[in-house]
Coordinates of C-alpha atoms in Angstrom, one line a residue:
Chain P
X1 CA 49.8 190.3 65.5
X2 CA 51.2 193.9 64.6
X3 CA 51.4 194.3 60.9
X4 CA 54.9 195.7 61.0
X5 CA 55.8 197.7 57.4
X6 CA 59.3 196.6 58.3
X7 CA 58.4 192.9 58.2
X8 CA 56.4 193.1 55.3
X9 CA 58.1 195.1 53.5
X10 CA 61.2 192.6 54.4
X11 CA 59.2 189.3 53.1
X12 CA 57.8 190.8 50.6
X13 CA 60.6 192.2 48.9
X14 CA 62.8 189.8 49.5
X15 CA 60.5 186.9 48.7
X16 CA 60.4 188.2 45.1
X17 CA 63.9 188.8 44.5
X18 CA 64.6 185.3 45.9
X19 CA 62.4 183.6 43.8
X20 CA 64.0 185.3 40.9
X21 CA 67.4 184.8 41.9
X22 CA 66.1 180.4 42.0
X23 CA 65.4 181.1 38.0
X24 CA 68.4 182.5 36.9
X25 CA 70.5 180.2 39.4
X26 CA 68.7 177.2 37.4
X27 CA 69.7 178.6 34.0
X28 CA 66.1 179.6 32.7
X29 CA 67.7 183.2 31.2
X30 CA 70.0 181.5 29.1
X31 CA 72.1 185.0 28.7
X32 CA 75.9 186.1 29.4
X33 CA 78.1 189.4 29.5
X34 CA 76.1 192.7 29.6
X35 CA 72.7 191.3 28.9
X36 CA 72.6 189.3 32.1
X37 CA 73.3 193.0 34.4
X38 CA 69.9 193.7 34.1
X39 CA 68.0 190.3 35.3
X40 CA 70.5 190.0 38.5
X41 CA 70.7 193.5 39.4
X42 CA 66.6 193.2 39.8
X43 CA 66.9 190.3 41.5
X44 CA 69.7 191.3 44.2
X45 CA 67.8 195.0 44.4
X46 CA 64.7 192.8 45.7
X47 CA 66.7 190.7 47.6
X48 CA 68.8 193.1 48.9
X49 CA 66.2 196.1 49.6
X50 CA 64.5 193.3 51.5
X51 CA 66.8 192.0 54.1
X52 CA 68.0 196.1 54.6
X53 CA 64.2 196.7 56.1
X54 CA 64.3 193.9 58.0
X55 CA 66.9 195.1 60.4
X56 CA 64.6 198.5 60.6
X57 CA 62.5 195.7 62.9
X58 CA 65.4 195.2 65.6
X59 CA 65.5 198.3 68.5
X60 CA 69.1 197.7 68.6
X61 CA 70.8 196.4 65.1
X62 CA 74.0 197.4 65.5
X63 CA 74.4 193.6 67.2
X64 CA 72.5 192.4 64.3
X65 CA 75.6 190.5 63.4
X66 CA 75.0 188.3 66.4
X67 CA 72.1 187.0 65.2
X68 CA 74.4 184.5 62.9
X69 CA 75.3 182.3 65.9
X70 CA 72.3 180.2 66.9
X71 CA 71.7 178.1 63.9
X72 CA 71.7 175.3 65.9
X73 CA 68.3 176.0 67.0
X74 CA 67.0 179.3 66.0
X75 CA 65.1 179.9 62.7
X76 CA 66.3 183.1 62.3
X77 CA 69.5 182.7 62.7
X78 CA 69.7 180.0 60.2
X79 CA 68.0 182.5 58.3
X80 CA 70.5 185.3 58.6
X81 CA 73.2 182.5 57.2
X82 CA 71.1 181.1 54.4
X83 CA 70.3 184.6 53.0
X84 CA 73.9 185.4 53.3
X85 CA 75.0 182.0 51.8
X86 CA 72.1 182.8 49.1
X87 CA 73.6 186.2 48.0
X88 CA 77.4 184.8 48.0
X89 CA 76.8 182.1 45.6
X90 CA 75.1 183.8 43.5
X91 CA 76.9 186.7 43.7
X92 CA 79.9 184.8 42.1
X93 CA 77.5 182.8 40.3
X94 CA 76.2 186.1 38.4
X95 CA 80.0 188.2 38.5
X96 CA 81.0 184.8 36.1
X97 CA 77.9 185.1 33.9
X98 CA 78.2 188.6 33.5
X99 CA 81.8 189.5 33.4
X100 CA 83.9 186.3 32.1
X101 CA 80.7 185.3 30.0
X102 CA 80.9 181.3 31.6
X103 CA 77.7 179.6 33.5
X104 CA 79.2 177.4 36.4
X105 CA 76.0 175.8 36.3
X106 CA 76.6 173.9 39.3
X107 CA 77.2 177.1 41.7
X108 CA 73.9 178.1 40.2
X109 CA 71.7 175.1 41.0
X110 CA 73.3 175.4 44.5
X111 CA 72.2 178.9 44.5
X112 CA 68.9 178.5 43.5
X113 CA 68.4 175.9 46.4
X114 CA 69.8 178.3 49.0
X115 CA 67.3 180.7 47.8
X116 CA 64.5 178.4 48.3
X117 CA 65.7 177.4 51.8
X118 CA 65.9 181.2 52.6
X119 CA 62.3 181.4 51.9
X120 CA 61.4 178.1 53.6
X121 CA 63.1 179.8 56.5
X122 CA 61.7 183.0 57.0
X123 CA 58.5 181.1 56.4
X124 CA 59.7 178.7 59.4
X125 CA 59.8 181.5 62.1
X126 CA 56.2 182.3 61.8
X127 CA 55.5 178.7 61.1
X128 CA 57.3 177.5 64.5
X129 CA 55.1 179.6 66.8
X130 CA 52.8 177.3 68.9
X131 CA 51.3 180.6 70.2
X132 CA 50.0 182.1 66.9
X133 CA 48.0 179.0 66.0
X134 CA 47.0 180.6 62.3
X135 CA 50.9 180.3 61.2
X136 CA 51.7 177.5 63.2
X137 CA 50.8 174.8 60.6
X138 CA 53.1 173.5 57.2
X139 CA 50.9 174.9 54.8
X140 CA 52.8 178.6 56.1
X141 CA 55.9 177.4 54.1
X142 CA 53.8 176.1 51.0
X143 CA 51.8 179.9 50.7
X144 CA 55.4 182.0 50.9
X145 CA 57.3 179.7 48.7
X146 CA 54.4 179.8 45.8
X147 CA 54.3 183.2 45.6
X148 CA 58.0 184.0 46.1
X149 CA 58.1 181.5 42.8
X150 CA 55.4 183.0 41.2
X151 CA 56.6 186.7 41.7
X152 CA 59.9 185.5 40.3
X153 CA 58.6 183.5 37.1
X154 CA 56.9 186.7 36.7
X155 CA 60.2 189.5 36.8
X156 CA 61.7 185.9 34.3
X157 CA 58.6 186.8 32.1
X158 CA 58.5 182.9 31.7
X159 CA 54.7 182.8 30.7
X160 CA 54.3 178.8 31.3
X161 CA 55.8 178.4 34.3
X162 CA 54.2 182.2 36.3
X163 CA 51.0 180.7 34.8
X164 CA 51.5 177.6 36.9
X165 CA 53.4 179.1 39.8
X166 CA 50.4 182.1 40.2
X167 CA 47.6 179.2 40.1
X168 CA 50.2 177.1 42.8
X169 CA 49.8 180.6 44.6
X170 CA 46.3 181.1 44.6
X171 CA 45.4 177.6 45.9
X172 CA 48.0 177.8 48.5
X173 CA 46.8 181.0 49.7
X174 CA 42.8 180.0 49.8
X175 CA 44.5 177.1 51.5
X176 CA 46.1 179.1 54.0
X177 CA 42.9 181.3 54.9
X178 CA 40.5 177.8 54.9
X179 CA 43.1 176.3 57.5
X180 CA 44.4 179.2 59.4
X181 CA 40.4 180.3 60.2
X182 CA 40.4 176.8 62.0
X183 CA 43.5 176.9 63.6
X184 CA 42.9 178.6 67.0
X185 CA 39.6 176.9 68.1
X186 CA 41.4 172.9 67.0
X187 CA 44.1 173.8 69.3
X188 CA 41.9 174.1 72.3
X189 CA 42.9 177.0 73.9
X190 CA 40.3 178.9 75.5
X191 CA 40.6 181.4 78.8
X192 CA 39.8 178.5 80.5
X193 CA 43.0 176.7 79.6
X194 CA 44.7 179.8 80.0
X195 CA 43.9 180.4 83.2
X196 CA 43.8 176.5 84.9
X197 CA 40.3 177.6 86.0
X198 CA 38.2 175.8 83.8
X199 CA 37.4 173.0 85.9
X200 CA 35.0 175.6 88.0
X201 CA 32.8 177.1 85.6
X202 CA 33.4 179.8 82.7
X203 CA 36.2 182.6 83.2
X204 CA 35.6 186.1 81.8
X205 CA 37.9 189.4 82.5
X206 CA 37.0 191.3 85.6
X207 CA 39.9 194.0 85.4
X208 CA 42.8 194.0 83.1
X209 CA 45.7 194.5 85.2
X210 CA 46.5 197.9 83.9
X211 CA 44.0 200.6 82.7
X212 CA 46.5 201.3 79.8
X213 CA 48.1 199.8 76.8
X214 CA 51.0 198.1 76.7
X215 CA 53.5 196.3 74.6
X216 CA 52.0 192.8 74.7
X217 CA 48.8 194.5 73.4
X218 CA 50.3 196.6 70.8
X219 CA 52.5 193.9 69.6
X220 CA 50.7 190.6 70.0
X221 CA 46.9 191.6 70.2
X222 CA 46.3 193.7 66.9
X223 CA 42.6 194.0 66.2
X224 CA 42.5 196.8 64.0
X225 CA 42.1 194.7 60.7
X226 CA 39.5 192.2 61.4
X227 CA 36.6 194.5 60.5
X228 CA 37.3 194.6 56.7
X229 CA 39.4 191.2 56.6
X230 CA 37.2 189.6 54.1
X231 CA 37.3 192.9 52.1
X232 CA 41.0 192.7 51.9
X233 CA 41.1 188.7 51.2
X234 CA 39.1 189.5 47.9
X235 CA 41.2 192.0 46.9
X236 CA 44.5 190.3 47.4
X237 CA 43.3 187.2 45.8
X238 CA 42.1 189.3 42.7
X239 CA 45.9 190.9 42.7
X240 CA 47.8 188.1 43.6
X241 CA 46.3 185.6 41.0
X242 CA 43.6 186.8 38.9
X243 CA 44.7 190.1 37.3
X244 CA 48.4 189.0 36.9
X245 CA 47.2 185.9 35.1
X246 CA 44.7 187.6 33.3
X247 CA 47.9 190.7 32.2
X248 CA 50.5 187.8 31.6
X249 CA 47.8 185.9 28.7
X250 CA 46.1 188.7 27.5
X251 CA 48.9 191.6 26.7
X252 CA 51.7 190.9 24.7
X253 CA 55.2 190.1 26.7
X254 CA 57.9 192.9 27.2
X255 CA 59.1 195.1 29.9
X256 CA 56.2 197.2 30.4
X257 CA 53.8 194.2 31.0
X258 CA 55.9 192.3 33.1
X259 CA 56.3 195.5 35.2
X260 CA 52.5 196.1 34.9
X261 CA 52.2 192.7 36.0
X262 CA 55.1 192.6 38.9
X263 CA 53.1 195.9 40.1
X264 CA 49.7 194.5 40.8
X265 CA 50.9 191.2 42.0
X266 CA 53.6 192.8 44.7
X267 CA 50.7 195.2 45.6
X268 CA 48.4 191.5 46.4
X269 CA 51.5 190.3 47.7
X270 CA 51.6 193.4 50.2
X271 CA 47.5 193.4 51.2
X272 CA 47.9 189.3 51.3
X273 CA 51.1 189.4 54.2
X274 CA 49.4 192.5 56.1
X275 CA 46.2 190.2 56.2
X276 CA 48.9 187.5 57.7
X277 CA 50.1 189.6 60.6
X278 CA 46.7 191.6 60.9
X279 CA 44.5 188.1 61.2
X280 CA 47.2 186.0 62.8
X281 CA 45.8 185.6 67.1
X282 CA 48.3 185.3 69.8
X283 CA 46.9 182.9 72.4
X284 CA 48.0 185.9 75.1
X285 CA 45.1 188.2 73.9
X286 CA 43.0 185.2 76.0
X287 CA 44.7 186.5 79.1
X288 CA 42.8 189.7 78.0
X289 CA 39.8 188.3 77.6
X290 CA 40.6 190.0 73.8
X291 CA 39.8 186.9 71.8
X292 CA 36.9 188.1 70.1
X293 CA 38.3 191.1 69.8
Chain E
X1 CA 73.7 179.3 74.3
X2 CA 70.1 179.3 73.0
X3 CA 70.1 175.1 73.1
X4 CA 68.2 174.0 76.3
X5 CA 69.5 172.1 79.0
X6 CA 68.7 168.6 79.5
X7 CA 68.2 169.1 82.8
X8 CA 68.6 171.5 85.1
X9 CA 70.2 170.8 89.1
X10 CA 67.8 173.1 90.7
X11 CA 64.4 174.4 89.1
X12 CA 63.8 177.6 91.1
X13 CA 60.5 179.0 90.7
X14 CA 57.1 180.3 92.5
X15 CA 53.9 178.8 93.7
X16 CA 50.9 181.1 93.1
X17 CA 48.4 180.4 95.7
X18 CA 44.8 181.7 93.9
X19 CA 43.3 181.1 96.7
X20 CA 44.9 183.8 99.4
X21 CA 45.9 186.2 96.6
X22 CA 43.9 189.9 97.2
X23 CA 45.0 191.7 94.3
X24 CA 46.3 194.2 96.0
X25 CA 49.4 194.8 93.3
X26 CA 52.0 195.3 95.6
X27 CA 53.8 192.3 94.0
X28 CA 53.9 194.3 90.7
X29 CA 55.5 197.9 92.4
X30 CA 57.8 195.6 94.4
X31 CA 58.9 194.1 91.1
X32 CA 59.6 197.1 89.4
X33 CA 61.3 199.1 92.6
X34 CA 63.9 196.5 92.5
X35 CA 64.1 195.5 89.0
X36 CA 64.5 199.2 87.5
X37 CA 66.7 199.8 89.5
X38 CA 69.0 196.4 89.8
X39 CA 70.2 193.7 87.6
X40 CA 69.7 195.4 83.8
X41 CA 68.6 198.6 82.5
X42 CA 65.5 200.1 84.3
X43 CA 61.9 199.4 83.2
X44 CA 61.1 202.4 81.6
X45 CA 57.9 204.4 81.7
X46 CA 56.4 206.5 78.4
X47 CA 54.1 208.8 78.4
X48 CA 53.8 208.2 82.8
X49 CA 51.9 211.5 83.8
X50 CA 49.9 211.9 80.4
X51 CA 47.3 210.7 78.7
X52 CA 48.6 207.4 77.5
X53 CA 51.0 205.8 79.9
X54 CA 53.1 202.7 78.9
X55 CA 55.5 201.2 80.5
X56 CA 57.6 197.4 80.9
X57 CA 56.6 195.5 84.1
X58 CA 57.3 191.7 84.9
X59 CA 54.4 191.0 86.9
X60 CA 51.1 191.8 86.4
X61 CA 48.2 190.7 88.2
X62 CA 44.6 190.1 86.2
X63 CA 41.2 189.9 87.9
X64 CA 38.8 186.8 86.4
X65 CA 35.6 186.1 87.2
X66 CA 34.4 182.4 87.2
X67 CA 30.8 181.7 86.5
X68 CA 30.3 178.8 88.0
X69 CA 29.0 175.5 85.9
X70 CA 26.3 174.6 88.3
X71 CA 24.8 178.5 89.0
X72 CA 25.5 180.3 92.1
X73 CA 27.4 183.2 93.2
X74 CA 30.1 184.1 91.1
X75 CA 34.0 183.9 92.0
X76 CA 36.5 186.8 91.4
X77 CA 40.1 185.2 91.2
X78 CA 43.5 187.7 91.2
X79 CA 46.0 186.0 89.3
X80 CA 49.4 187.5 89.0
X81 CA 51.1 186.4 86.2
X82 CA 55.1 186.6 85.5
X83 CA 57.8 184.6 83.8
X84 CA 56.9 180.8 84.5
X85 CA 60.4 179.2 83.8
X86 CA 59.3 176.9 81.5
X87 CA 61.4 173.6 81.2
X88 CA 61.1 173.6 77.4
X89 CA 61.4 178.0 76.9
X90 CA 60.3 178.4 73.6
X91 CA 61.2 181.8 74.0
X92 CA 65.3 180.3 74.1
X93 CA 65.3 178.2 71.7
X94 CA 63.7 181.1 69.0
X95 CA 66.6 183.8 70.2
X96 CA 68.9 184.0 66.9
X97 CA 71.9 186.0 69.0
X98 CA 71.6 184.0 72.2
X99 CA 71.3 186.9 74.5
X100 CA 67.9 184.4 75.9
X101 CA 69.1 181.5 77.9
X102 CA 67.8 178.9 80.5
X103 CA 70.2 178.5 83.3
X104 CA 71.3 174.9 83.9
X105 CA 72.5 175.6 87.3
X106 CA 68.8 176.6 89.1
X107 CA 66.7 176.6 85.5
X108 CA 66.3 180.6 85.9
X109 CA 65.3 181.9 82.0
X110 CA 67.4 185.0 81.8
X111 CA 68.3 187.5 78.8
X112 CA 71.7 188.7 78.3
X113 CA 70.6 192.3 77.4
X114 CA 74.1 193.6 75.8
X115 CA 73.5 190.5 73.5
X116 CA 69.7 191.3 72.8
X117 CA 68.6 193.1 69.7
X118 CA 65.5 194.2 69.9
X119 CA 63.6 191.4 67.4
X120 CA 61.3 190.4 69.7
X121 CA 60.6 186.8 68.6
X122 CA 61.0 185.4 72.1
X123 CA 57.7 187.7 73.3
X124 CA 56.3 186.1 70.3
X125 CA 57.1 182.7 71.3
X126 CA 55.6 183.0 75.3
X127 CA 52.3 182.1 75.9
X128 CA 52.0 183.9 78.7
X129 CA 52.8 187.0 78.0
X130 CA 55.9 187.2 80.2
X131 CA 58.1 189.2 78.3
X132 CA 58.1 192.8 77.0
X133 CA 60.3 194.8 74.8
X134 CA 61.3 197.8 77.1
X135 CA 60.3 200.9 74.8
X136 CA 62.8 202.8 75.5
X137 CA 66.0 200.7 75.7
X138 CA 64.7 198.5 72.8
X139 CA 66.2 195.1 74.7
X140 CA 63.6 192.5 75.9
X141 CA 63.2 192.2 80.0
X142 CA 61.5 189.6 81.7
X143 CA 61.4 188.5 85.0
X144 CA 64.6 186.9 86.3
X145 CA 63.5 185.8 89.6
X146 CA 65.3 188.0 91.3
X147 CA 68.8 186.6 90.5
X148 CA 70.5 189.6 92.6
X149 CA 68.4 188.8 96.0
X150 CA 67.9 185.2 96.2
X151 CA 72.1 184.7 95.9
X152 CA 73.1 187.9 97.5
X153 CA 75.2 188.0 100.3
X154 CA 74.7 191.4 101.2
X155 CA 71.2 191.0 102.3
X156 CA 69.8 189.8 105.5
X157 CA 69.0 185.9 104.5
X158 CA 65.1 186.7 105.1
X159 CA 65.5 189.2 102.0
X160 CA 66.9 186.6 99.8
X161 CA 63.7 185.5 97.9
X162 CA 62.3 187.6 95.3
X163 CA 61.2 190.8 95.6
X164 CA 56.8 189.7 95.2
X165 CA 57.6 187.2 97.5
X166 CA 59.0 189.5 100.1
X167 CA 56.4 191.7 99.6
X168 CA 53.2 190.0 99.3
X169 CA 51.0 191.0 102.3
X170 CA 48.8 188.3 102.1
X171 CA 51.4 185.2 101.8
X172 CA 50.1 183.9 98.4
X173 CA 53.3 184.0 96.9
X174 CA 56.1 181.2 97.4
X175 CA 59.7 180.9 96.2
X176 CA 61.3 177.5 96.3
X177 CA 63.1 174.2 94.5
X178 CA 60.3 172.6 92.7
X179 CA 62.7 169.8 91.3
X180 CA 63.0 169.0 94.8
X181 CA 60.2 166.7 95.6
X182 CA 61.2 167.6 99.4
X183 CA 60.8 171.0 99.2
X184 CA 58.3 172.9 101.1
X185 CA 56.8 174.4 98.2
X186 CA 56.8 170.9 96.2
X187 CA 55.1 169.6 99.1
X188 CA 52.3 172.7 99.0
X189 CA 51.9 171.7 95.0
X190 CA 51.0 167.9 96.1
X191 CA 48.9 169.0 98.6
X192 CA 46.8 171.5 97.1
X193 CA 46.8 170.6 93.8
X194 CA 49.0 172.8 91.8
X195 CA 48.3 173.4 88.2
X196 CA 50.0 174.7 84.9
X197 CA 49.2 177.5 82.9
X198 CA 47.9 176.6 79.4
X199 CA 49.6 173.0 79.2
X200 CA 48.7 172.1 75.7
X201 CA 51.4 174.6 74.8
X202 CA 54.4 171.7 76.3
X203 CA 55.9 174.5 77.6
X204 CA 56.1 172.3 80.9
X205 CA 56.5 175.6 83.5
X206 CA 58.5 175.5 86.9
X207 CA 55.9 177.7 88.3
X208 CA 53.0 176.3 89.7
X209 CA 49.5 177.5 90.9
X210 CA 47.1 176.8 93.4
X211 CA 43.3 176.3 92.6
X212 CA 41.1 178.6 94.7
X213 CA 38.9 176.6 97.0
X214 CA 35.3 175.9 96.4
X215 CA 33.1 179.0 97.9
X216 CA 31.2 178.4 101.2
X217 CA 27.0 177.8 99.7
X218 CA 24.1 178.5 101.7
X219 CA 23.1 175.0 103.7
X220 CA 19.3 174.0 102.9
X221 CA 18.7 174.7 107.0
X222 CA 20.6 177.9 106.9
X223 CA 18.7 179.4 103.6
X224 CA 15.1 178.5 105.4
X225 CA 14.2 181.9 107.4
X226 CA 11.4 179.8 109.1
X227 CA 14.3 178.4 111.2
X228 CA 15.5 181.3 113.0
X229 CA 13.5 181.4 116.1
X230 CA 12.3 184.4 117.9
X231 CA 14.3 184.5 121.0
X232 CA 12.5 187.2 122.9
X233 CA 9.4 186.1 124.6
X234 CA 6.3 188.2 124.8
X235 CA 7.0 191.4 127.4
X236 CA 5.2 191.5 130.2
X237 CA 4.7 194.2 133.3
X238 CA 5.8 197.6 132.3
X239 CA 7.9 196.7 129.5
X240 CA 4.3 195.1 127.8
X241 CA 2.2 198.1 129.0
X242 CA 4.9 200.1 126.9
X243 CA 5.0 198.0 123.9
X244 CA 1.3 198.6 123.5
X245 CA 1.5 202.4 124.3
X246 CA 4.3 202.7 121.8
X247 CA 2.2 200.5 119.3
X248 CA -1.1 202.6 119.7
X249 CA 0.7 205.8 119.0

């Protein structure tokens, strides 16, 4: 699939501010009046930033707004209205804290859990796709909410709990790549299947039906990263887990580390969910005779 | 409304025969004559004359070659591919503004293009590859079986089929009611076998195709060049004095 910067940028960001928005919604900064500004307006930047590039993805977002009226079936419309039910809650859940000095601790509880659904459902459009077996499996969910968690107990510069959440991270991610590499070839699909012709004998590509590109190919049949894919799995492990672990232990807590820290692990964060789209097949590439790329 | 229908009266689709199919194309330039220029905005072109042409079409035909499992001569296959009108679309059921939708009237999957914006997820969510994002309207077009011929009026009734249909020279491309067990091309899918594209993906498709038949093979008598016998007999007379003049030469 087509590593979009939009998209990732979109996850990404907004992955991180959620996740920090589910720690101060649980009450973990215990702080009111001007020393809470800081924590939310991070939080809501990320957040906010986030959903802001994801409309950069839609050719025609000025009917973005339609996209709130097909919860009943669509993940990203239920999407669109948990994000917006995410950022309502605890915007009043942060104007109490920070102006009238009072934690309606229920409102942020609520808000915490809308931020975590958010996450679940942005995870769930890639996860529902039959056609891109790599996502198409419920350890999708598991790897963004770990590291929207663990990005967020990092901004908290909660030492326990981003140790915890960055090893959570790690495992699900290794999880991720062990299952996803599997994915396409359990499924079953295969030219064969693709084409109802396997009952004959083995189907290869005689002529593409066009001696171009086009947008199925750009889009869905992205081969460009597969060359240095294991490259870039090392590395994003090593900024994802090990060297934010290694910063949050080793150097002694306060802004600058935690924005060392936040720095490295967004970067992993960024090479980890390009590797997503980059890796991720689309069964249509067999129609191609792209598979193997 | 992006929920699917539970059933649909009609399911309008086309039988693909493999078989008769010549890849000559002529379905795909029928499909865009009429579609760029009908029911939506037109299927643009980038880039046409240059170096790097793109462009949105909802029909293209691929060429396969099937090795067959027991040896022998290979088989080339042309297999135009479109919009299959699945009876479970993912692609409508992903749609967040509900500008996709199945018809529950003749189970058509159409796209209300002043409602589309341009996210893509339904293209995502084919299998087949039957949808693209037209590059330069940024609204997704697929094919809609011809939804302004096969109900309109104003064309000779012959004409009121899609426009591949119409078209196809060779007659391996029929348009009928395949919920209708009665119908002629319901009856051509018994007969000959019709199968579905990639159906562990339970997208159930109202299109159907048909299986090319087996190649004609060599018979053991006919491959034995022993066999053929020499039906002119020795010349004699003139014609044999000239044979062996010719010979000596």
């Amino acid at each position: 699939m087509h590593p979009a910067p939009s998209v990732i940028i979109f996850t990404v960001l907004s992955g991180l501010g959620l996740g920090m928005l589910a720690f101060l919604g649980i009450g973990v900064l215990d702080v009111q009046g001007v020393a809470a500004f800081m924590p939310f307006a991070i939080a809501f930047t990320f957040t906010i930033t986030g959903l802001i590039a994801s409309t950069f993805h839609l050719d025609n977002p000025q009917r973005a707004w339609r996209a709130f009226s097909q919860w009943k079936t669509s993940w990203l419309s239920r999407e669109a209205w948990l994000s917006a039910a995410t950022l309502s809650v605890m915007g009043i859940f942060a104007i109490n804290n920070i102006f009238r000095g009072i934690t309606i601790s229920v409102l942020g509880w609520l808000g915490a859990g809308l931020a975590m659904a958010t996450v679940v459902s942005t995870a769930m459009i890639y996860t529902q796709l039959k056609t891109v077996p790599r996502w198409n499996h419920w350890i999708t969910p598991i790897h963004m909410l770990t590291l929207s968690l663990a990005g967020g107990a990092i901004l908290m510069q909660h030492t326990s709990a981003a140790l915890v959440l960055l090893t959570c991270a790690g495992l699900a991610q290794l999880a991720h790549w062990r299952i996803g590499d599997r994915q396409f070839a359990a499924r079953g699909h295969s030219m064969e299947t693709a084409t109802g012709l396997g009952d004959r004998g083995s189907v290869r590509m005689f002529e593409p039906p066009h001696t171009g590109s086009n947008y199925l190919l750009k889009e869905m049949v992205y081969v460009v990263g597969r060359r240095h894919a294991l490259k870039l799995r090392c590395i994003a492990f090593v900024t994802i887990v090990l060297l934010p672990f290694l910063i949050v232990v080793a150097l002694p807590g306060g802004t600058l580390t935690t924005c060392f820290a936040i720095t490295i692990f967004g970067l992993g964060t960024f090479t980890s969910r390009w590797l997503f789209f980059a890796e991720a097949e689309h069964v249509v590439a067999l129609y191609y005779g792209k598979r193997d790329g | 409304m992006t929920e699917l229908p539970e059933t649909t009266q009609r399911k309008l689709g086309l039988v693909i025969d493999l078989d008769t199919c010549v890849g000559c194309h002529a379905c795909v330039v029928a499909c865009k004559g009429w579609n760029t220029e009908n029911y939506g905005v037109p299927l643009s072109d980038v880039d046409a004359y240059g170096a790097d042409p793109v462009g949105s079409f909802l029909n293209r035909v691929h060429s396969y070659e099937i090795a067959p499992t027991g040896g022998g001569c290979s088989q080339t296959v042309h297999f135009p591919k479109s919009c299959l009108h699945c009876d479970t679309a993912p692609c409508v059921t992903v749609c967040p503004t509900g500008a996709s939708y199945k018809r529950s009237e003749d189970g058509i999957v159409l796209v209300d293009e002043s409602a589309c914006i341009g996210c893509g997820l339904c293209a995502w969510a084919c299998p087949y590859g039957a949808r693209e994002l037209d590059q330069v309207a940024g609204v997704m077009k697929k094919c809609t079986l011809c939804v302004d011929r096969i109900y309109n009026e104003n064309l000779e009734e012959v004409d009121r089929v899609p426009a591949c249909v119409r078209t196809c020279p060779a007659g391996a491309r029929h348009f009928g009611d395949l919920g209708d067990p009665d119908s002629d091309v319901s009856k051509l899918v018994a007969e000959r076998g019709g199968f579905d594209l990639m159906p562990e993906q339970g997208t159930a498709p109202t299109n159907k195709y048909l299986p090319p038949r087996p190649k004609d093979r060599l018979t053991a008598q006919a491959a034995d060049s022993s066999s053929l016998t020499p039906i002119a007999e020795e010349p004699k007379g003139f014609l044999g004095w000239l044979d062996m003049a010719l010979e000596a030469l």
